[in-house]
Amino acid sequence: MLPMNLPSRASGGLVHVVVDTPKGSANKYKFDAELQVFKLSRVLPLGAQFPFDFGFIPGTAAEDGDALDVILIVDVPSFVGCLMDARLIGVIAAEQRERRHTIRNDRLIAVPVTQVNKPRIRRIDDLPNQKLDELESFFINYNKIQGRQFSPLGRRGPEAAERLLQTGIQRAQRKTRGRS
């Protein structure tokens, strides 16, 4: 279970990321806030799997109403519900179209940081273009399977990721105030 007041920010300019789907998983999980557990959201078709750990930043809201999505560049999968401190290194800016409705559905990119594991990757430009191309292809195909169109608009650095984070925190705060 996640504490309801888990902050978006970790210390040292890092963010908290909760993994909902580990690298290599064909099962997509989502946190069910009402039940306070992770729930199976869908099973990907044969051969499809998440290329890296996938999760969200608590205390944020994206344009689609869910928490901001984050892909964590990891070599080894973690587990569902794992909390990581991470450095935002960039974003894949994207639009998502379902039926006739189009929204922004950017994908933040981050690397996990621990006291003993300091990643060398600091910016999206530190990743090979081929890896980023493959990541964009994954999101295009992942959305296509669900009847949506995912269109990458460009790659942006950590400054753009930070702006998205700030907007996501503000959106979540407005959403919370609206319920009170």
Short mmCIF file of C-alpha atoms in Angstrom, two decimals:
data_model
loop_
_atom_site.label_atom_id
_atom_site.label_comp_id
_atom_site.label_asym_id
_atom_site.label_seq_id
_atom_site.Cartn_x
_atom_site.Cartn_y
_atom_site.Cartn_z
CA MET A 1 0.00 0.00 0.00
CA LEU A 2 1.07 3.58 -0.67
CA PRO A 3 0.76 6.26 1.95
CA MET A 4 -1.72 8.82 0.66
CA ASN A 5 0.66 11.68 1.49
CA LEU A 6 3.74 10.34 -0.32
CA PRO A 7 5.47 13.46 -1.65
CA SER A 8 6.47 13.97 -5.28
CA ARG A 9 9.93 15.16 -4.35
CA ALA A 10 12.76 13.23 -2.77
CA SER A 11 15.83 14.97 -1.35
CA GLY A 12 18.59 16.49 -3.46
CA GLY A 13 16.42 17.54 -6.41
CA LEU A 14 15.28 13.96 -7.04
CA VAL A 15 11.71 12.72 -7.42
CA HIS A 16 9.87 9.77 -5.95
CA VAL A 17 8.82 7.21 -8.54
CA VAL A 18 6.58 4.26 -7.71
CA VAL A 19 7.05 1.33 -10.08
CA ASP A 20 3.79 -0.14 -11.27
CA THR A 21 5.15 -2.33 -14.06
CA PRO A 22 8.66 -3.86 -13.95
CA LYS A 23 10.99 -4.17 -16.91
CA GLY A 24 10.26 -7.33 -18.90
CA SER A 25 6.67 -7.65 -17.71
CA ALA A 26 3.86 -8.40 -20.14
CA ASN A 27 1.38 -7.55 -17.38
CA LYS A 28 0.51 -3.85 -16.97
CA TYR A 29 -0.44 -2.91 -13.42
CA LYS A 30 -2.07 0.25 -12.06
CA PHE A 31 -2.46 1.49 -8.53
CA ASP A 32 -6.12 1.41 -7.46
CA ALA A 33 -6.41 4.39 -5.07
CA GLU A 34 -9.81 3.30 -3.76
CA LEU A 35 -8.69 -0.22 -2.86
CA GLN A 36 -5.11 0.87 -2.03
CA VAL A 37 -3.51 -2.01 -3.99
CA PHE A 38 -1.90 -2.58 -7.36
CA LYS A 39 -4.32 -4.18 -9.80
CA LEU A 40 -3.79 -5.93 -13.14
CA SER A 41 -4.79 -3.42 -15.81
CA ARG A 42 -4.12 -5.48 -18.95
CA VAL A 43 -2.02 -8.26 -20.40
CA LEU A 44 0.06 -7.36 -23.42
CA PRO A 45 -0.03 -9.61 -26.49
CA LEU A 46 2.48 -12.40 -26.97
CA GLY A 47 6.00 -11.02 -27.37
CA ALA A 48 5.23 -7.56 -26.00
CA GLN A 49 6.85 -6.48 -22.75
CA PHE A 50 7.92 -3.31 -21.00
CA PRO A 51 11.50 -2.35 -21.98
CA PHE A 52 12.24 -0.66 -18.62
CA ASP A 53 10.55 -0.19 -15.26
CA PHE A 54 7.45 1.96 -15.70
CA GLY A 55 5.78 3.96 -12.96
CA PHE A 56 4.42 7.25 -11.75
CA ILE A 57 5.27 10.25 -9.59
CA PRO A 58 2.91 10.43 -6.61
CA GLY A 59 1.20 13.74 -5.88
CA THR A 60 1.03 14.69 -9.57
CA ALA A 61 -1.64 14.68 -12.25
CA ALA A 62 -1.17 14.55 -16.01
CA GLU A 63 -3.62 15.87 -18.59
CA ASP A 64 -5.34 12.45 -18.63
CA GLY A 65 -6.02 12.70 -14.87
CA ASP A 66 -3.59 9.95 -13.88
CA ALA A 67 -0.29 10.65 -12.13
CA LEU A 68 2.64 11.61 -14.36
CA ASP A 69 4.11 8.58 -16.13
CA VAL A 70 7.81 7.82 -15.82
CA ILE A 71 10.01 5.31 -17.60
CA LEU A 72 13.01 4.38 -15.43
CA ILE A 73 16.13 3.44 -17.35
CA VAL A 74 17.25 0.31 -15.49
CA ASP A 75 19.32 -2.71 -16.41
CA VAL A 76 17.53 -5.06 -14.00
CA PRO A 77 13.79 -5.04 -13.20
CA SER A 78 12.57 -4.03 -9.75
CA PHE A 79 9.09 -5.01 -8.52
CA VAL A 80 5.53 -3.71 -8.42
CA GLY A 81 5.23 -1.04 -5.73
CA CYS A 82 8.96 -0.33 -5.44
CA LEU A 83 9.68 3.28 -4.46
CA MET A 84 12.76 4.78 -6.11
CA ASP A 85 14.45 8.12 -5.82
CA ALA A 86 15.15 9.18 -9.39
CA ARG A 87 16.70 11.97 -11.43
CA LEU A 88 14.59 13.29 -14.30
CA ILE A 89 16.79 13.31 -17.41
CA GLY A 90 14.23 14.30 -20.02
CA VAL A 91 10.93 13.68 -21.67
CA ILE A 92 9.47 12.24 -24.83
CA ALA A 93 6.85 14.84 -25.71
CA ALA A 94 3.84 13.14 -27.28
CA GLU A 95 0.19 13.36 -28.17
CA GLN A 96 -2.22 10.51 -27.68
CA ARG A 97 -5.39 10.20 -29.74
CA GLU A 98 -8.29 7.96 -28.83
CA ARG A 99 -11.34 8.14 -31.05
CA ARG A 100 -11.57 11.87 -31.78
CA HIS A 101 -10.05 13.06 -28.51
CA THR A 102 -6.38 14.15 -28.47
CA ILE A 103 -4.40 14.91 -25.31
CA ARG A 104 -0.76 15.42 -24.43
CA ASN A 105 0.66 12.27 -22.88
CA ASP A 106 4.34 13.00 -22.40
CA ARG A 107 6.62 10.30 -20.99
CA LEU A 108 9.11 11.47 -18.40
CA ILE A 109 12.41 9.63 -18.45
CA ALA A 110 14.43 9.13 -15.27
CA VAL A 111 17.30 7.15 -13.79
CA PRO A 112 17.27 5.69 -10.28
CA VAL A 113 19.71 7.14 -7.74
CA THR A 114 20.87 5.63 -4.46
CA GLN A 115 23.61 6.69 -2.06
CA VAL A 116 25.97 4.14 -3.61
CA ASN A 117 24.65 4.12 -7.19
CA LYS A 118 25.22 7.46 -8.85
CA PRO A 119 24.18 7.19 -12.51
CA ARG A 120 26.40 8.67 -15.18
CA ILE A 121 23.36 9.53 -17.27
CA ARG A 122 22.30 13.11 -16.53
CA ARG A 123 20.43 14.11 -19.69
CA ILE A 124 18.32 12.40 -22.34
CA ASP A 125 21.14 13.18 -24.81
CA ASP A 126 23.37 10.76 -22.86
CA LEU A 127 21.21 7.87 -24.10
CA PRO A 128 21.90 6.36 -27.54
CA ASN A 129 19.45 7.53 -30.21
CA GLN A 130 18.69 3.90 -31.07
CA LYS A 131 17.50 3.24 -27.51
CA LEU A 132 15.25 6.32 -27.64
CA ASP A 133 13.92 5.28 -31.08
CA GLU A 134 13.10 1.83 -29.66
CA LEU A 135 11.42 3.39 -26.62
CA GLU A 136 9.24 5.59 -28.85
CA SER A 137 8.38 2.52 -30.96
CA PHE A 138 7.34 0.65 -27.83
CA PHE A 139 4.92 3.43 -26.82
CA ILE A 140 3.54 3.70 -30.37
CA ASN A 141 2.85 -0.05 -30.47
CA TYR A 142 1.66 -0.27 -26.84
CA ASN A 143 -0.98 2.37 -27.55
CA LYS A 144 -1.91 0.91 -30.94
CA ILE A 145 -2.77 -2.39 -29.23
CA GLN A 146 -5.25 -0.44 -27.09
CA GLY A 147 -6.84 1.36 -30.03
CA ARG A 148 -5.01 4.64 -29.43
CA GLN A 149 -2.54 6.59 -31.54
CA PHE A 150 0.64 7.75 -29.80
CA SER A 151 2.59 10.39 -31.72
CA PRO A 152 6.02 11.48 -30.46
CA LEU A 153 6.53 15.23 -30.89
CA GLY A 154 10.16 15.47 -29.83
CA ARG A 155 12.69 14.82 -27.11
CA ARG A 156 13.40 17.37 -24.44
CA GLY A 157 15.96 17.64 -21.64
CA PRO A 158 15.71 17.73 -17.85
CA GLU A 159 14.55 21.35 -17.80
CA ALA A 160 11.41 20.45 -19.77
CA ALA A 161 10.87 17.42 -17.50
CA GLU A 162 11.07 19.71 -14.47
CA ARG A 163 8.47 22.06 -15.97
CA LEU A 164 6.14 19.10 -16.58
CA LEU A 165 6.68 17.99 -12.99
CA GLN A 166 5.79 21.45 -11.65
CA THR A 167 2.64 21.55 -13.79
CA GLY A 168 1.72 18.03 -12.65
CA ILE A 169 2.12 18.94 -8.97
CA GLN A 170 -0.01 22.08 -9.42
CA ARG A 171 -2.69 20.14 -11.33
CA ALA A 172 -2.85 17.52 -8.55
CA GLN A 173 -3.15 20.24 -5.89
CA ARG A 174 -6.04 21.88 -7.77
CA LYS A 175 -7.70 18.47 -8.17
CA THR A 176 -7.35 17.79 -4.41
CA ARG A 177 -8.71 21.24 -3.48
CA GLY A 178 -11.66 20.64 -5.83
CA ARG A 179 -12.62 17.50 -3.87
CA SER A 180 -12.50 19.21 -0.46
#
